[in-house]
mmCIF file of C-alpha atoms in Angstrom:
data_model
loop_
_atom_site.group_PDB
_atom_site.id
_atom_site.type_symbol
_atom_site.label_atom_id
_atom_site.label_comp_id
_atom_site.label_asym_id
_atom_site.label_seq_id
_atom_site.Cartn_x
_atom_site.Cartn_y
_atom_site.Cartn_z
ATOM 1 C CA LYS A 222 9.775 9.407 -9.661
ATOM 2 C CA ASN A 223 8.692 12.979 -10.246
ATOM 3 C CA GLU A 224 8.411 14.298 -6.689
ATOM 4 C CA SER A 225 7.221 17.713 -7.914
ATOM 5 C CA GLN A 226 4.177 16.253 -9.658
ATOM 6 C CA ALA A 227 0.979 17.020 -7.764
ATOM 7 C CA ILE A 228 -0.762 13.933 -6.438
ATOM 8 C CA GLY A 229 -4.043 13.349 -8.223
ATOM 9 C CA LEU A 230 -6.783 10.805 -7.651
ATOM 10 C CA GLY A 231 -9.686 9.893 -9.883
ATOM 11 C CA TYR A 232 -12.612 8.126 -8.250
ATOM 12 C CA THR A 233 -16.035 6.680 -8.902
ATOM 13 C CA LEU A 234 -18.496 5.634 -6.212
ATOM 14 C CA PHE A 235 -20.576 2.525 -6.863
ATOM 15 C CA MET A 236 -23.617 1.343 -4.921
ATOM 16 C CA LYS A 237 -24.781 -2.272 -4.823
ATOM 17 C CA ASP A 238 -28.101 -2.607 -6.653
ATOM 18 C CA ALA A 239 -30.858 -5.161 -6.000
ATOM 19 C CA ASN A 240 -29.100 -7.651 -8.320
ATOM 20 C CA GLY A 241 -25.769 -7.303 -6.522
ATOM 21 C CA ARG A 242 -24.164 -5.252 -9.290
ATOM 22 C CA GLY A 243 -22.392 -1.937 -8.825
ATOM 23 C CA VAL A 244 -24.090 1.162 -10.243
ATOM 24 C CA ARG A 245 -22.503 4.619 -10.285
ATOM 25 C CA VAL A 246 -23.874 7.106 -7.777
ATOM 26 C CA GLU A 247 -23.059 10.674 -6.787
ATOM 27 C CA PRO A 248 -20.881 10.974 -3.658
ATOM 28 C CA SER A 249 -23.413 13.438 -2.237
ATOM 29 C CA ARG A 250 -26.172 10.799 -2.338
ATOM 30 C CA GLU A 251 -27.869 9.963 0.957
ATOM 31 C CA PHE A 252 -27.320 6.323 1.912
ATOM 32 C CA HIS A 253 -29.518 4.212 4.166
ATOM 33 C CA ASN A 254 -29.096 1.321 6.594
ATOM 34 C CA GLY A 255 -28.131 -1.859 4.733
ATOM 35 C CA GLU A 256 -26.948 -0.144 1.546
ATOM 36 C CA SER A 257 -23.454 -0.957 0.316
ATOM 37 C CA VAL A 258 -20.820 0.964 -1.634
ATOM 38 C CA ARG A 259 -17.458 0.415 -3.302
ATOM 39 C CA LEU A 260 -14.861 2.903 -4.545
ATOM 40 C CA ALA A 261 -12.963 2.723 -7.821
ATOM 41 C CA LEU A 262 -9.776 4.785 -7.499
ATOM 42 C CA GLU A 263 -6.924 5.685 -9.836
ATOM 43 C CA PRO A 264 -3.946 7.656 -8.513
ATOM 44 C CA ASN A 265 -1.524 9.449 -10.828
ATOM 45 C CA VAL A 266 1.538 8.470 -8.743
ATOM 46 C CA ASP A 267 2.986 5.313 -7.211
ATOM 47 C CA GLY A 268 2.365 5.424 -3.492
ATOM 48 C CA TYR A 269 0.209 4.363 -0.591
ATOM 49 C CA LEU A 270 -3.547 4.531 -0.115
ATOM 50 C CA TYR A 271 -5.393 5.045 3.161
ATOM 51 C CA ILE A 272 -9.118 5.491 3.774
ATOM 52 C CA PHE A 273 -10.351 6.835 7.094
ATOM 53 C CA ASP A 274 -14.001 7.039 8.163
ATOM 54 C CA VAL A 275 -15.388 9.593 10.604
ATOM 55 C CA GLU A 276 -19.008 9.206 11.676
ATOM 56 C CA ASN A 277 -20.983 12.071 13.234
ATOM 57 C CA GLU A 278 -17.887 14.039 14.267
ATOM 58 C CA GLY A 279 -16.631 11.005 16.212
ATOM 59 C CA GLY A 280 -13.118 9.617 16.194
ATOM 60 C CA PRO A 281 -11.541 8.434 12.943
ATOM 61 C CA GLN A 282 -11.064 4.786 12.085
ATOM 62 C CA MET A 283 -8.993 3.350 9.258
ATOM 63 C CA ILE A 284 -11.105 1.233 6.922
ATOM 64 C CA TYR A 285 -8.308 0.725 4.379
ATOM 65 C CA PRO A 286 -5.868 -0.894 4.437
ATOM 66 C CA ASP A 287 -7.778 -3.766 5.981
ATOM 67 C CA PRO A 288 -5.881 -6.818 7.284
ATOM 68 C CA ARG A 289 -8.458 -9.110 5.624
ATOM 69 C CA LEU A 290 -7.760 -7.609 2.173
ATOM 70 C CA ASP A 291 -4.438 -8.330 0.437
ATOM 71 C CA GLY A 292 -2.702 -8.902 3.759
ATOM 72 C CA GLY A 293 -3.105 -5.242 4.699
ATOM 73 C CA ASP A 294 -1.058 -4.065 1.697
ATOM 74 C CA ASN A 295 -1.912 -0.504 0.689
ATOM 75 C CA SER A 296 0.562 0.172 -2.111
ATOM 76 C CA VAL A 297 -0.868 1.628 -5.326
ATOM 77 C CA GLU A 298 0.569 2.165 -8.794
ATOM 78 C CA ALA A 299 0.221 5.233 -10.981
ATOM 79 C CA HIS A 300 -2.637 5.002 -13.496
ATOM 80 C CA VAL A 301 -3.658 1.507 -12.361
ATOM 81 C CA PRO A 302 -7.317 1.457 -11.246
ATOM 82 C CA ILE A 303 -8.068 -0.254 -7.944
ATOM 83 C CA GLU A 304 -11.401 -1.199 -6.362
ATOM 84 C CA ILE A 305 -11.805 -0.756 -2.611
ATOM 85 C CA PRO A 306 -12.983 -3.250 -1.522
ATOM 86 C CA SER A 307 -12.430 -5.518 -4.514
ATOM 87 C CA SER A 308 -15.359 -7.125 -6.327
ATOM 88 C CA GLU A 309 -13.129 -10.202 -6.662
ATOM 89 C CA GLU A 310 -12.727 -10.861 -2.931
ATOM 90 C CA THR A 311 -13.293 -14.539 -2.146
ATOM 91 C CA ASP A 312 -15.491 -13.698 0.855
ATOM 92 C CA GLU A 313 -18.554 -11.934 -0.565
ATOM 93 C CA ARG A 314 -19.027 -9.997 2.713
ATOM 94 C CA LEU A 315 -15.716 -8.223 2.052
ATOM 95 C CA ARG A 316 -16.699 -6.947 -1.419
ATOM 96 C CA TRP A 317 -18.603 -3.872 -0.187
ATOM 97 C CA PHE A 318 -18.631 -1.262 2.580
ATOM 98 C CA THR A 319 -22.098 -1.533 4.171
ATOM 99 C CA PHE A 320 -23.907 1.155 6.152
ATOM 100 C CA TYR A 321 -25.358 -0.056 9.457
ATOM 101 C CA GLY A 322 -27.156 1.521 12.382
ATOM 102 C CA ASN A 323 -28.719 4.897 12.887
ATOM 103 C CA GLY A 324 -28.501 7.667 10.340
ATOM 104 C CA GLY A 325 -25.720 10.190 10.492
ATOM 105 C CA ASN A 326 -22.967 11.874 8.581
ATOM 106 C CA GLU A 327 -20.104 9.761 7.316
ATOM 107 C CA HIS A 328 -16.958 11.439 6.034
ATOM 108 C CA LEU A 329 -14.406 9.408 4.110
ATOM 109 C CA TYR A 330 -10.872 10.732 3.966
ATOM 110 C CA VAL A 331 -9.114 9.152 0.988
ATOM 111 C CA VAL A 332 -5.379 9.766 1.307
ATOM 112 C CA VAL A 333 -2.665 9.018 -1.252
ATOM 113 C CA THR A 334 0.962 9.542 -0.219
ATOM 114 C CA ARG A 335 4.302 8.930 -1.908
ATOM 115 C CA GLU A 336 5.755 7.488 1.311
ATOM 116 C CA PRO A 337 4.012 5.446 4.050
ATOM 117 C CA LEU A 338 2.419 7.517 6.833
ATOM 118 C CA ASN A 339 4.462 7.377 10.036
ATOM 119 C CA GLY A 340 2.739 5.593 12.893
ATOM 120 C CA VAL A 341 0.117 3.863 10.723
ATOM 121 C CA PRO A 342 0.210 0.039 10.745
ATOM 122 C CA THR A 343 -0.015 -1.654 7.334
ATOM 123 C CA GLY A 344 0.866 -5.019 5.823
ATOM 124 C CA ASP A 345 2.206 -7.628 8.231
ATOM 125 C CA ASP A 346 2.162 -5.136 11.136
ATOM 126 C CA LEU A 347 -1.564 -4.493 10.646
ATOM 127 C CA VAL A 348 -2.318 -8.210 10.250
ATOM 128 C CA ALA A 349 -0.393 -8.994 13.461
ATOM 129 C CA LEU A 350 -2.046 -6.159 15.403
ATOM 130 C CA CYS A 351 -5.545 -7.182 14.361
ATOM 131 C CA GLY A 352 -4.796 -10.876 14.874
ATOM 132 C CA THR A 353 -3.644 -10.472 18.468
ATOM 133 C CA GLN A 354 -5.665 -7.434 19.584
ATOM 134 C CA LYS A 355 -9.012 -7.639 17.810
ATOM 135 C CA ASP A 356 -10.329 -4.706 19.861
ATOM 136 C CA LYS A 357 -7.734 -2.490 18.090
ATOM 137 C CA CYS A 358 -9.343 -3.070 14.685
ATOM 138 C CA PRO A 359 -10.522 -1.212 12.790
ATOM 139 C CA TRP A 360 -7.449 0.770 13.782
ATOM 140 C CA HIS A 361 -7.943 4.246 15.274
ATOM 141 C CA PRO A 362 -5.127 6.749 14.668
ATOM 142 C CA SER A 363 -3.593 8.717 17.531
ATOM 143 C CA ALA A 364 -4.289 12.453 17.713
ATOM 144 C CA ASP A 365 -0.826 13.162 16.245
ATOM 145 C CA VAL A 366 -1.314 10.839 13.280
ATOM 146 C CA TRP A 367 -4.814 12.177 12.652
ATOM 147 C CA ALA A 368 -3.435 15.738 12.729
ATOM 148 C CA GLN A 369 -1.031 14.717 9.898
ATOM 149 C CA VAL A 370 -3.971 13.464 7.835
ATOM 150 C CA GLN A 371 -6.030 16.586 8.478
ATOM 151 C CA ASP A 372 -3.102 18.866 7.633
ATOM 152 C CA ALA A 373 -2.684 17.058 4.321
ATOM 153 C CA ALA A 374 -6.419 17.443 3.666
ATOM 154 C CA LYS A 375 -6.082 21.232 4.035
ATOM 155 C CA ALA A 376 -3.715 21.408 1.072
ATOM 156 C CA GLU A 377 -5.022 23.175 -2.003
ATOM 157 C CA VAL A 378 -7.140 20.708 -3.936
ATOM 158 C CA LYS A 379 -8.475 21.096 -7.436
ATOM 159 C CA VAL A 380 -11.642 19.102 -8.082
ATOM 160 C CA ILE A 381 -12.532 18.217 -11.640
ATOM 161 C CA THR A 382 -15.847 16.478 -12.152
ATOM 162 C CA ALA A 383 -16.419 14.362 -15.230
ATOM 163 C CA LYS A 384 -20.030 13.649 -16.098
ATOM 164 C CA THR A 385 -20.902 10.239 -17.474
ATOM 165 C CA ARG A 386 -23.951 9.331 -19.451
#
């Protein structure tokens, strides 16, 4: 492993069209109640992927890993694209993230790390937690864990946008 290599992440946002297919959309697009999205991600390092959602300045919740998807596994491989959630999920309801309820601002924090985040349940631990304490899922990080995520988000980030035709 090259620990000095900066962590990079390519992504594309897809929205479910009227025929159930994914079409590329800009991340800045305004979404409405009932619309669904999926992310295609490709990290440049082997590591671990986490996605946190914050709605209207509320508390964060972890939407990936999800105990219903791949047993809560969140490992990723360098230069291997991954769909979140996967279009190949057996349960069609788990193939998309769907917006529900009143309008607001949603912020997704997509985090790639070389090592698992301390204090964040994944894999069998996440499956067990959500199986026995359904009110704990989606999982909400403690203030300390969320501070780790926010500190990482403050790191210098270079954004390169590729336009597609």
